[in-house]
Structure formats: C-alpha cells, structure tokens
Amino acid sequence: MKLYCLSGHPTLPCNVLKFKSTTIMLDCGLDMTSTLNFLPLPLVQSPRLSSLPGWSLKDGNAFLDKTELIDLSTVDVILISNYHCMMALPYITEHTGFTGTVYATEPTVQIGRLLMEELVNFIERVPKAQSASLWKNKDIQRLLPSPLKDAVEVSTWRRCYTMQEVNSALSKIQLVGYSQKIELFGAVQVTPLSSGYALGSSNWIIQSHYEKVSYVSGSSLLTTHPQPMDQASLKNSDVLVLTGLTQIPTANPDGMVGEFCSNLALTVRNGGNVLVPCYPSGVIYDLLECLYQYIDSAGLSSVPLYFISPVANSSLEFSQIFAEWLCHNKQSKVYLPEPPFPHAELIQTNKLKHYPSIHGDFSNDFRQPCVVFTGHPSLRFGDVVHFMELWGKSSLNTVIFTEPDFSYLEALAPYQPLAMKCIYCPIDTRLNFIQVSKLLKEVQPLHVVCPEQYTQPPPAQSHRMDLMIDCQPPAMSYRRAEVLALPFKRRYEKIEIMPELADSLVPMEIKPGISLATVSAVLHTKDNKHLLQPPPRPAQPTSGKKRKRVSDDVPDCKVLKPLLSGSIPVEQFVQTLEKHGFSDIKVEDTAKGHIVLLQEAETLIQIEEDSTHIICDNDEMLRVRLRDLVLKFLQKF
C-alpha cells in the first residue's frame, strides 16, 4: 500500500492511495497562492495599474501537480472531502486521460460548481489583449524580480479552465450520502462521513474485509452550521491520513468573529465603509448570522449589507435548501417552518442585498456607509479590486480579512500606499493541534500519516512545541512529490464457500476446542471476490473425436492424501517396534527431536515436531511396514 503526495499545500491536499489494486485520488485542491505574484485585474480600467508593466493572470493560475510521479490516467476514483478541495478537478478530468468516477456529496458538488463558476467569471470578464508565456522559460525566469524568479515549476502553471470544462468535469461526479457504502471493483469499500467543517464536507473510510484506512481532511469539532463530525466511525483504523488542519492554530474563531463585528461597527459609526474579501460560501453564512444578532444591539440596523458575486443569489438559496446536511438546531427550524439561516430575514427586510456584479441594479441602490462582501480573497480579481481602488484612499474605510488562505500583506502589496485601515481577523474552524491530540486519543489509529508541516512547529514559532502533532507511535510524514509506503501489510483475504461444499465438510477435533477439516475445492475469483466451489466430477468419456472447447476445460482434481496430526511418543513407539519383532533398538536425542536406530535392519527413523522420515536401503516392504506402525500414533483427517 502506497501514498503518493502531489500537493505541497496541507490544506489543499491532493494524494493518491494505491490499495488492493485500486488507485484512489484523495482530493484535488488548487493552490492559488501564485496569483499573489501578479497584478490585480480591475473591472474598470485603473490608470495607476495600467501604467505599470504587467503580466497576464491567465498564465498564472497555479495547478501544482507532480504529474511525472504517477500517471493520472490510471486513477480509478477521486474522493472529494469538501468544495475547497475540488477546484483542480477540471484539470485532472479533462487533460490527463482520466476515465474513472468522482464521488462527492450533493452540497459539495453544487457549492463547488458555484466557486468554479465565480472564478471563471472573474477571469473571463476581464480579457487580456495579449498574453505572455515566454517568461516561463527558465533562462528568462531567473532574470525576473522576486518572487517570480524564485517561483517553483512555473512551467506547470495553467490557464484558468472554462465553464465547458467545469461542466464536463462535474458530469463525472456521482453523488453520495453520509454513511453510504460504495463498492470499488469488489476490492475495497469507501464510505463518506460528516466532517463538521462545511456543508456536505466529508471524511472518508477506505476499507477491505481486514484493513481500514481513514482519510480525515478539513474537519471541525466546533458547533457551526454543518452536521457535527462523525468521530466514532474512525475508530479501529490501521492507518489514519490526517490533513487540512487549521492554518491559524493560535487564533480562536469565536474571538475572531467578535473582533470582526466590533471593528465593523467602529468603522461604520465613524462614517466609513467596510470591505470583506470572501468566498461566496462557507464562513460568510456564519458572519451574516453573527451580524444579524449584532447590528440591532449595536444600533447599525440602517446600514446596508451588500453581497456581490456572480453566484451570490445561488449561494444564499442553496444554503437554505440543504436542510439534511445542517446541524440539528438548523434542521429543526425547517419543520416549523422557518428558514434555517437568518440571512433570509435580512434579505426580506432589505438589510442584506445581493447582486451579480457592481453594474446594473447595484449602481442604482448603492449608498454609503455600507458593508460589502465580495471576492476574491486574493484581491487579484473580482469586484473586490474595484472597491480597493475606490475606498483605498480614505482612512475612514476598513478592509477586514477573514479568509486565511492568502497572506493579507502580500494581497495588499499592489495597492500600496494605502490609507484605509486593514484588519486581519482570520476565521478558520478546522481542527487545531489540541483538538487533533484529543481526537487521536479517542479513535486510536495504529498509524498516523500527515504532511511534514504538521510534525514540526511553524518556522515563525519554532519554540511552540504544542503547534505540532504529538502521538504514539510518532506520525509518519510526507512532503510534495514523495511516495510513502504505508506501514502495514495485508495478511488475510476473505473467501466465501458454497453451501453444498460446506455441507460436505467433516471437522475432526484435534485439540479441545479446535477442529479441522480438509477441503478439496476450486477457487473461483471474479471482480476481486473469491469463492470456493465443489471440485468438478470426473469427465465421462465421450465417443468420437469431437474437439473440446477451451471454455470446457476444468481443473484436474487429484485425489489428495489425508493430512496427519498428532505426536509420536518415543517410548511407546519403541515398545510397538519390539512387539513387531524388531530388536537392537537405540534412541538418540537431537536438537529437533529423536532418532530411532534399528541397527539390525540398518534403518533410521527420524522423528521431529513437524515431520517423520524413514530411511532404509532398497527395502520397500520394510519401509511400508514401519510407515504403518508410525501411522497408528497419528490422526488422519
């Protein structure tokens, strides 16, 4: 069993597991941090940005895939854990010869579609007159300024996919539900479990009859809007692959939400605007819920909230219809009936308005001061670029970063000098190291496998030994472009036996409580399932010389000698030999047993724990006679 690591980003994993002749890809995250190397794509032409020499972003979306490590066309299935970990799916399904099946829950697919659709829309609505790719040549790249000259494997960076490729990739997905068991070629069974992180997010159990691998990616033990994490099903794992932990282990999500609300209120009271760069799904639901409870008590009920995204309407509606994927508290509201999320009431009272872009209706309705939620968190494309240019020159305004995926200092770099205030309130509800330690003690896997980054403290906090995975035995680590042999071997295989064959077995007790029976059968294997069938009856002779078809061939069934069990007591055996006329018998002890010498007959009988040998010179009648005497002390079955 081997694990191939194709991603260097622990929260955007892409691993391939080879297990029982099945090749399974675990997630296909898209690392987009390389976009920070590029200038923003403004929706409205910016004199400041257009006067600078720029690169085309369409050459800069990173898909860091080590394709020479493994042929991706050999992948049988892809298991998706959450919608953030499927953003590279079109690159794999449309460009590698992949012909397998993708498994994911319905909310993961629908919200993943929205994220991809938003990304494609952001890129395609700002077309470039020309694109450059010569800079990817290594000889030219080293002449570029940092960080481009230091970027790794820029030749593997890809243009953003199209909606046609997105639709084609999503058509290969098969929807699954929590605890649903899916057979893969009869070899292994995979089961998604609730991970508690996002709508439809899953951990996966990959098991055969005697081995169990758990894949834990992007999980949360906090009480937010998704179903709680299923921990019990992770118990008794041979190997637990752990990835997708929090990116900010020292920050408390509840504290960050409180800081978000207080900074937002302070800015609006002073007449400023608040910009929140965010994804169109996920944390935004929790932020809107907190604001719903906060704005009235803070006297901000007249301040408009704007959610601007090409998929804003779909995202808000989807969150209300996936009731069965929500926590129990929100599920119960559906039966009242009430909308599970309070942003429905915010929309009804016109406190929250959503728009596909800054054009059209938004231009007419826009009033300040206000709060704007929009994308992209990298500040490199999307409507957020326009608001950064619009509000950046005033110190009354504030940009609040809640997504931890991008360095906010690097994200702000192209907009400097910047007068607006910048607040960093990263909200990441995924497992921290304290929660991981508690989880591992409860589920007790035999082996833990995780990215290298989790086995040592962060470089900036090398003294914090609590910011790493601590378990016994120590976790096995992997890094990008590495192949890891998982530390256990398959020892057993399940074989079924046909009823008529089972009925013919006659067990014999060889020790108290232990019975054995010999089986003569044909082993039939198909689709990784094994079946013992009764041996074929001897073929009846047929007249004529009719040629037999290959399919008529059946295995020869030889008559097997009976198996023997038991031990030979030497003293009793010698007495038996004397009764049958043998004399001058001598017994010698050896390291493995005894040797009985019949000096008169020039014969040697070697008795060991698991075998008995009769050695005599060319006297077959004597050998057979001695053999029969030996068999009297043994059981046949």
XYZ file of C-alpha atoms in Angstrom, residues 81-520:
440
model
C -13.825 15.893 1.009
C -15.161 19.462 0.592
C -15.805 22.089 -2.069
C -12.483 23.901 -1.484
C -10.634 20.654 -2.271
C -12.152 20.098 -5.730
C -11.108 23.296 -7.501
C -8.467 21.491 -9.623
C -10.927 18.813 -10.797
C -11.303 20.092 -14.417
C -7.527 19.999 -14.890
C -7.493 16.296 -13.983
C -10.662 15.023 -15.640
C -10.229 16.964 -18.884
C -6.459 16.923 -19.503
C -4.926 13.713 -18.131
C -6.881 10.866 -19.772
C -8.817 10.222 -16.548
C -11.738 7.826 -17.195
C -12.807 6.982 -13.640
C -15.557 8.190 -11.318
C -15.591 11.070 -8.855
C -17.513 10.717 -5.575
C -18.799 13.691 -3.570
C -21.860 14.798 -1.602
C -24.520 16.957 -3.259
C -23.741 20.218 -1.353
C -20.034 19.768 -2.156
C -20.809 19.478 -5.874
C -23.310 22.345 -6.013
C -21.242 24.806 -3.981
C -18.045 23.659 -5.716
C -19.768 24.478 -9.004
C -20.519 27.981 -7.687
C -16.891 28.552 -6.658
C -15.633 27.407 -10.071
C -18.273 29.457 -11.881
C -17.290 32.569 -9.913
C -13.594 32.003 -10.643
C -14.185 31.544 -14.377
C -16.469 34.596 -14.466
C -13.914 36.789 -12.676
C -11.166 35.792 -15.117
C -13.124 35.801 -18.380
C -14.877 39.129 -17.889
C -11.500 40.909 -17.908
C -9.902 39.547 -21.112
C -6.336 40.476 -21.897
C -5.407 41.833 -25.296
C -2.274 39.724 -25.208
C -0.813 37.035 -23.032
C 2.815 36.276 -22.297
C 4.329 32.874 -21.696
C 7.995 33.265 -22.680
C 8.757 34.318 -19.111
C 8.173 30.694 -18.093
C 11.431 29.776 -19.817
C 13.942 29.035 -17.057
C 16.619 31.224 -18.656
C 14.253 34.204 -18.671
C 12.598 33.447 -15.331
C 15.853 33.770 -13.396
C 16.205 37.352 -14.722
C 12.807 38.367 -13.309
C 12.472 40.148 -9.963
C 11.456 38.220 -6.851
C 9.249 36.407 -6.115
C 8.742 35.287 -9.736
C 12.364 34.255 -10.199
C 12.068 32.081 -7.081
C 8.732 30.504 -8.037
C 8.892 26.713 -8.297
C 7.960 24.882 -11.504
C 6.199 27.739 -13.271
C 6.049 25.531 -16.363
C 3.290 23.557 -14.630
C 1.106 26.654 -14.096
C -2.050 26.550 -16.199
C -4.560 28.954 -17.674
C -7.878 29.065 -15.902
C -10.336 26.433 -17.130
C -13.575 27.279 -18.962
C -17.203 26.673 -17.958
C -17.391 23.976 -20.632
C -14.552 22.129 -18.880
C -16.195 22.721 -15.492
C -19.499 21.205 -16.670
C -17.721 18.251 -18.241
C -15.763 17.598 -15.030
C -18.855 17.828 -12.826
C -20.733 15.403 -15.077
C -18.277 12.701 -13.969
C -19.290 13.071 -10.300
C -21.512 10.501 -8.629
C -23.454 11.863 -5.655
C -23.201 10.053 -2.315
C -24.690 10.471 1.149
C -23.145 10.179 4.592
C -22.515 6.561 5.706
C -23.332 5.273 2.207
C -21.129 2.289 1.364
C -19.697 2.283 -2.166
C -18.018 -0.840 -3.577
C -14.971 -0.220 -5.768
C -14.463 -3.163 -8.136
C -15.248 -5.592 -5.320
C -11.813 -4.841 -3.844
C -12.467 -2.066 -1.339
C -15.395 -0.184 0.116
C -15.432 3.600 0.610
C -17.780 5.487 2.934
C -18.168 9.271 3.434
C -18.630 10.584 6.986
C -19.611 14.039 8.169
C -16.508 16.120 8.955
C -18.332 19.092 10.537
C -16.417 21.723 8.525
C -18.712 22.856 5.711
C -21.998 21.946 4.041
C -21.561 18.378 2.771
C -17.898 18.139 3.826
C -16.711 14.564 4.312
C -14.051 12.383 5.791
C -13.648 9.028 4.059
C -13.283 5.444 5.260
C -11.475 3.155 2.788
C -11.600 -0.456 3.892
C -11.357 -4.053 2.825
C -12.504 -7.008 4.939
C -9.383 -6.891 7.111
C -7.809 -3.435 6.609
C -9.120 0.059 7.301
C -7.731 3.424 6.186
C -9.338 6.668 7.393
C -8.865 9.927 5.468
C -9.502 12.973 7.675
C -9.387 16.242 5.738
C -10.882 19.604 6.656
C -12.733 18.629 9.843
C -14.203 20.707 12.652
C -15.403 19.964 16.181
C -16.943 23.431 16.615
C -20.703 23.921 16.589
C -21.364 25.838 13.368
C -23.945 25.311 10.622
C -22.894 21.854 9.192
C -23.689 18.452 10.656
C -21.312 17.587 13.530
C -18.233 15.478 12.881
C -18.665 11.691 12.983
C -15.774 10.520 15.163
C -16.970 7.053 16.185
C -16.648 5.599 12.671
C -12.935 6.498 12.591
C -12.094 4.030 15.365
C -10.072 0.843 14.731
C -8.196 2.300 11.748
C -4.938 0.699 10.664
C -3.844 3.990 9.101
C -5.293 7.486 9.560
C -4.254 10.033 6.912
C -4.639 13.467 8.507
C -4.598 16.710 6.545
C -6.480 20.013 6.235
C -5.916 21.335 9.775
C -6.399 24.993 10.706
C -3.989 27.431 9.068
C -4.014 29.728 12.125
C -3.701 27.423 15.170
C -3.186 30.312 17.607
C -6.416 32.145 16.679
C -9.740 31.353 18.328
C -12.585 31.507 15.740
C -15.076 32.874 18.299
C -12.673 35.631 19.298
C -12.040 36.488 15.646
C -15.782 36.792 14.961
C -16.153 39.156 17.922
C -13.226 41.235 16.672
C -14.771 41.285 13.189
C -18.080 42.641 14.489
C -16.511 45.295 16.751
C -14.174 46.609 14.020
C -17.037 46.671 11.526
C -19.240 48.644 13.959
C -16.447 51.109 14.776
C -15.805 51.871 11.106
C -19.475 52.337 10.182
C -20.164 54.586 13.199
C -17.340 56.846 12.013
C -18.947 57.120 8.579
C -16.628 54.680 6.829
C -17.270 51.655 4.601
C -16.245 48.060 5.342
C -14.930 45.715 2.652
C -14.858 41.954 3.387
C -12.993 39.910 0.714
C -14.540 36.430 0.919
C -15.615 33.270 -0.865
C -19.311 33.087 -1.847
C -19.968 30.199 0.558
C -18.824 28.925 3.946
C -17.739 31.439 6.602
C -19.928 34.144 5.050
C -23.037 32.293 6.315
C -21.718 32.450 9.892
C -20.661 36.095 9.538
C -24.119 37.098 8.309
C -25.689 35.187 11.191
C -23.466 36.997 13.713
C -24.239 40.356 12.137
C -27.957 39.536 12.243
C -27.694 39.218 16.038
C -25.264 42.143 16.388
C -26.471 45.019 14.199
C -29.627 45.823 16.157
C -27.881 45.861 19.543
C -25.091 47.984 18.057
C -27.546 50.463 16.507
C -26.490 49.579 12.940
C -29.815 48.365 11.595
C -29.907 51.143 8.982
C -26.504 50.222 7.492
C -26.927 48.217 4.248
C -25.107 44.905 3.736
C -24.173 44.124 0.121
C -23.153 40.658 -1.116
C -21.705 40.927 -4.629
C -20.831 37.796 -6.597
C -21.891 36.211 -9.909
C -23.234 33.348 -7.761
C -24.475 35.329 -4.731
C -28.150 34.505 -5.248
C -27.497 30.779 -5.838
C -25.236 30.540 -2.794
C -27.793 32.099 -0.427
C -30.570 29.908 -1.808
C -28.548 26.674 -1.702
C -27.710 27.239 1.956
C -31.450 27.220 2.770
C -32.413 24.059 0.851
C -29.717 21.614 2.054
C -31.543 21.063 5.352
C -30.478 17.429 5.830
C -26.801 18.469 5.727
C -27.169 21.047 8.520
C -26.706 20.701 12.280
C -29.708 19.515 14.301
C -30.556 23.016 15.542
C -30.925 24.356 11.995
C -32.655 21.202 10.747
C -35.383 21.627 13.356
C -36.177 25.132 12.063
C -37.135 23.697 8.674
C -40.083 21.843 10.232
C -41.512 24.940 11.993
C -41.291 26.095 9.112
C -38.584 28.730 9.290
C -35.514 29.323 7.128
C -32.501 27.653 8.806
C -30.273 30.693 8.252
C -31.271 34.212 9.405
C -29.930 35.840 6.267
C -33.330 35.036 4.722
C -34.871 37.572 7.118
C -32.101 40.074 6.368
C -32.998 39.808 2.670
C -36.754 40.174 3.347
C -36.190 43.333 5.390
C -33.807 44.741 2.734
C -30.917 44.840 5.201
C -28.970 42.406 3.007
C -28.961 42.821 -0.761
C -27.180 40.610 -3.253
C -26.014 41.447 -6.787
C -24.174 39.538 -9.546
C -21.748 42.457 -10.126
C -21.235 46.182 -9.491
C -23.015 47.013 -12.765
C -26.773 47.373 -13.180
C -29.010 47.440 -10.103
C -26.169 47.804 -7.639
C -25.163 51.157 -9.150
C -28.679 52.497 -8.515
C -29.101 51.059 -4.993
C -25.613 51.758 -3.691
C -25.439 54.057 -0.664
C -22.787 54.723 1.936
C -21.676 53.946 4.627
C -22.114 50.239 3.937
C -20.620 46.759 4.331
C -19.646 44.867 1.148
C -18.941 41.129 0.989
C -17.301 40.219 -2.318
C -14.494 38.188 -3.884
C -11.817 37.233 -4.497
C -9.908 36.923 -1.144
C -6.594 37.179 -3.023
C -7.532 40.771 -4.091
C -6.249 39.915 -7.590
C -9.553 39.610 -9.465
C -13.264 40.047 -8.911
C -15.276 43.050 -7.732
C -13.042 43.442 -4.677
C -10.388 45.043 -6.938
C -12.806 47.888 -7.800
C -13.634 48.585 -4.137
C -9.962 48.552 -3.125
C -9.295 51.220 -5.770
C -12.463 53.143 -4.782
C -12.061 53.165 -0.980
C -8.319 52.719 -0.541
C -7.518 56.418 -0.380
C -9.693 57.159 2.690
C -8.667 56.363 6.255
C -12.341 56.158 7.254
C -12.729 52.875 5.363
C -11.629 49.433 6.525
C -10.852 46.145 4.772
C -11.332 43.120 7.047
C -9.656 39.857 6.014
C -11.467 36.748 7.280
C -10.128 34.100 4.882
C -6.782 32.569 5.961
C -5.793 31.179 2.527
C -3.726 34.212 1.461
C -1.166 36.400 3.198
C -3.023 39.689 3.694
C 0.224 41.697 3.481
C 1.048 40.191 0.076
C -2.557 40.625 -1.042
C -2.380 44.359 -0.227
C 1.037 44.918 -1.837
C -0.158 46.180 -5.289
C -2.462 48.747 -3.637
C 0.196 50.473 -1.555
C 0.362 53.226 -0.432
C -2.978 52.579 1.220
C -4.833 54.969 3.538
C -7.704 52.629 4.501
C -7.368 50.580 7.675
C -6.579 46.861 7.354
C -7.817 44.380 9.960
C -6.788 40.701 9.962
C -9.468 38.500 11.594
C -8.817 35.069 10.061
C -11.655 32.649 10.827
C -10.687 29.003 10.372
C -12.926 26.461 12.105
C -10.835 23.422 11.152
C -9.153 21.243 13.779
C -6.299 22.734 15.798
C -3.499 20.677 17.350
C -5.144 20.401 20.777
C -8.317 19.029 19.172
C -6.261 16.662 16.994
C -4.486 15.222 20.048
C -7.834 14.610 21.737
C -9.279 13.059 18.568
C -6.333 10.694 18.100
C -6.580 9.517 21.715
C -10.254 8.714 21.183
C -10.074 6.920 17.811
C -6.619 5.330 18.453
C -5.380 4.501 14.944
C -2.394 2.153 14.688
C -0.522 4.631 12.467
C -0.962 8.344 11.680
C 0.224 9.803 8.366
C 0.290 13.583 7.845
C 2.065 16.371 5.907
C 5.575 17.230 7.029
C 4.421 20.698 8.173
C 2.373 19.133 10.995
C 5.280 17.218 12.550
C 7.298 20.312 13.478
C 6.455 23.754 14.912
C 5.793 26.625 12.448
C 9.037 28.283 11.281
C 7.956 31.633 12.783
C 7.213 29.996 16.165
C 9.866 27.305 16.457
C 9.584 27.275 20.275
C 5.892 26.299 20.200
C 6.105 22.531 20.548
C 2.338 22.472 21.123
C 1.756 23.526 17.497
C 2.571 20.102 16.081
C 1.055 16.625 16.101
C 2.118 14.632 19.143
C 1.052 10.977 19.091
C 2.385 7.489 19.753
C 3.789 5.939 17.679
C 5.114 9.170 16.094
C 3.264 10.271 12.971
C 4.733 9.357 9.585
C 5.193 12.466 7.453
C 5.188 13.097 3.719
C 6.100 16.010 1.513
C 5.221 17.012 -2.024
C 6.432 14.663 -4.790
C 7.116 11.893 -2.275
C 5.934 8.274 -2.291
C 5.247 6.808 1.139
C 4.970 3.069 1.811
C 2.260 2.760 4.444
C 3.390 0.709 7.439
C 1.205 -2.358 7.309
C 0.887 -5.382 5.067
C -2.234 -7.195 4.014
C -2.245 -10.675 5.549
C -5.746 -12.049 5.031
C -8.330 -12.276 2.280
C -11.980 -13.203 2.653
C -13.159 -16.284 0.736
C -16.766 -17.447 0.578
C -17.651 -21.134 0.421
C -20.607 -22.595 -1.466
C -23.303 -24.261 0.724
C -23.021 -27.695 -0.892
C -19.249 -27.678 -0.318
C -19.673 -26.553 3.296
C -22.204 -29.335 3.825
C -19.667 -31.954 2.751
C -17.027 -30.943 5.313
C -16.471 -33.228 8.310
C -14.488 -31.418 11.013
C -12.364 -33.516 13.381
C -11.308 -32.318 16.801
C -7.535 -32.368 17.086
C -7.333 -30.453 20.376
C -10.017 -29.459 22.843
C -11.952 -26.665 21.148
C -10.024 -26.907 17.863
C -11.412 -28.838 14.902
C -10.039 -29.128 11.390
C -11.454 -30.299 8.090
C -9.733 -30.799 4.764
C -11.176 -29.027 1.747
C -10.763 -30.043 -1.868
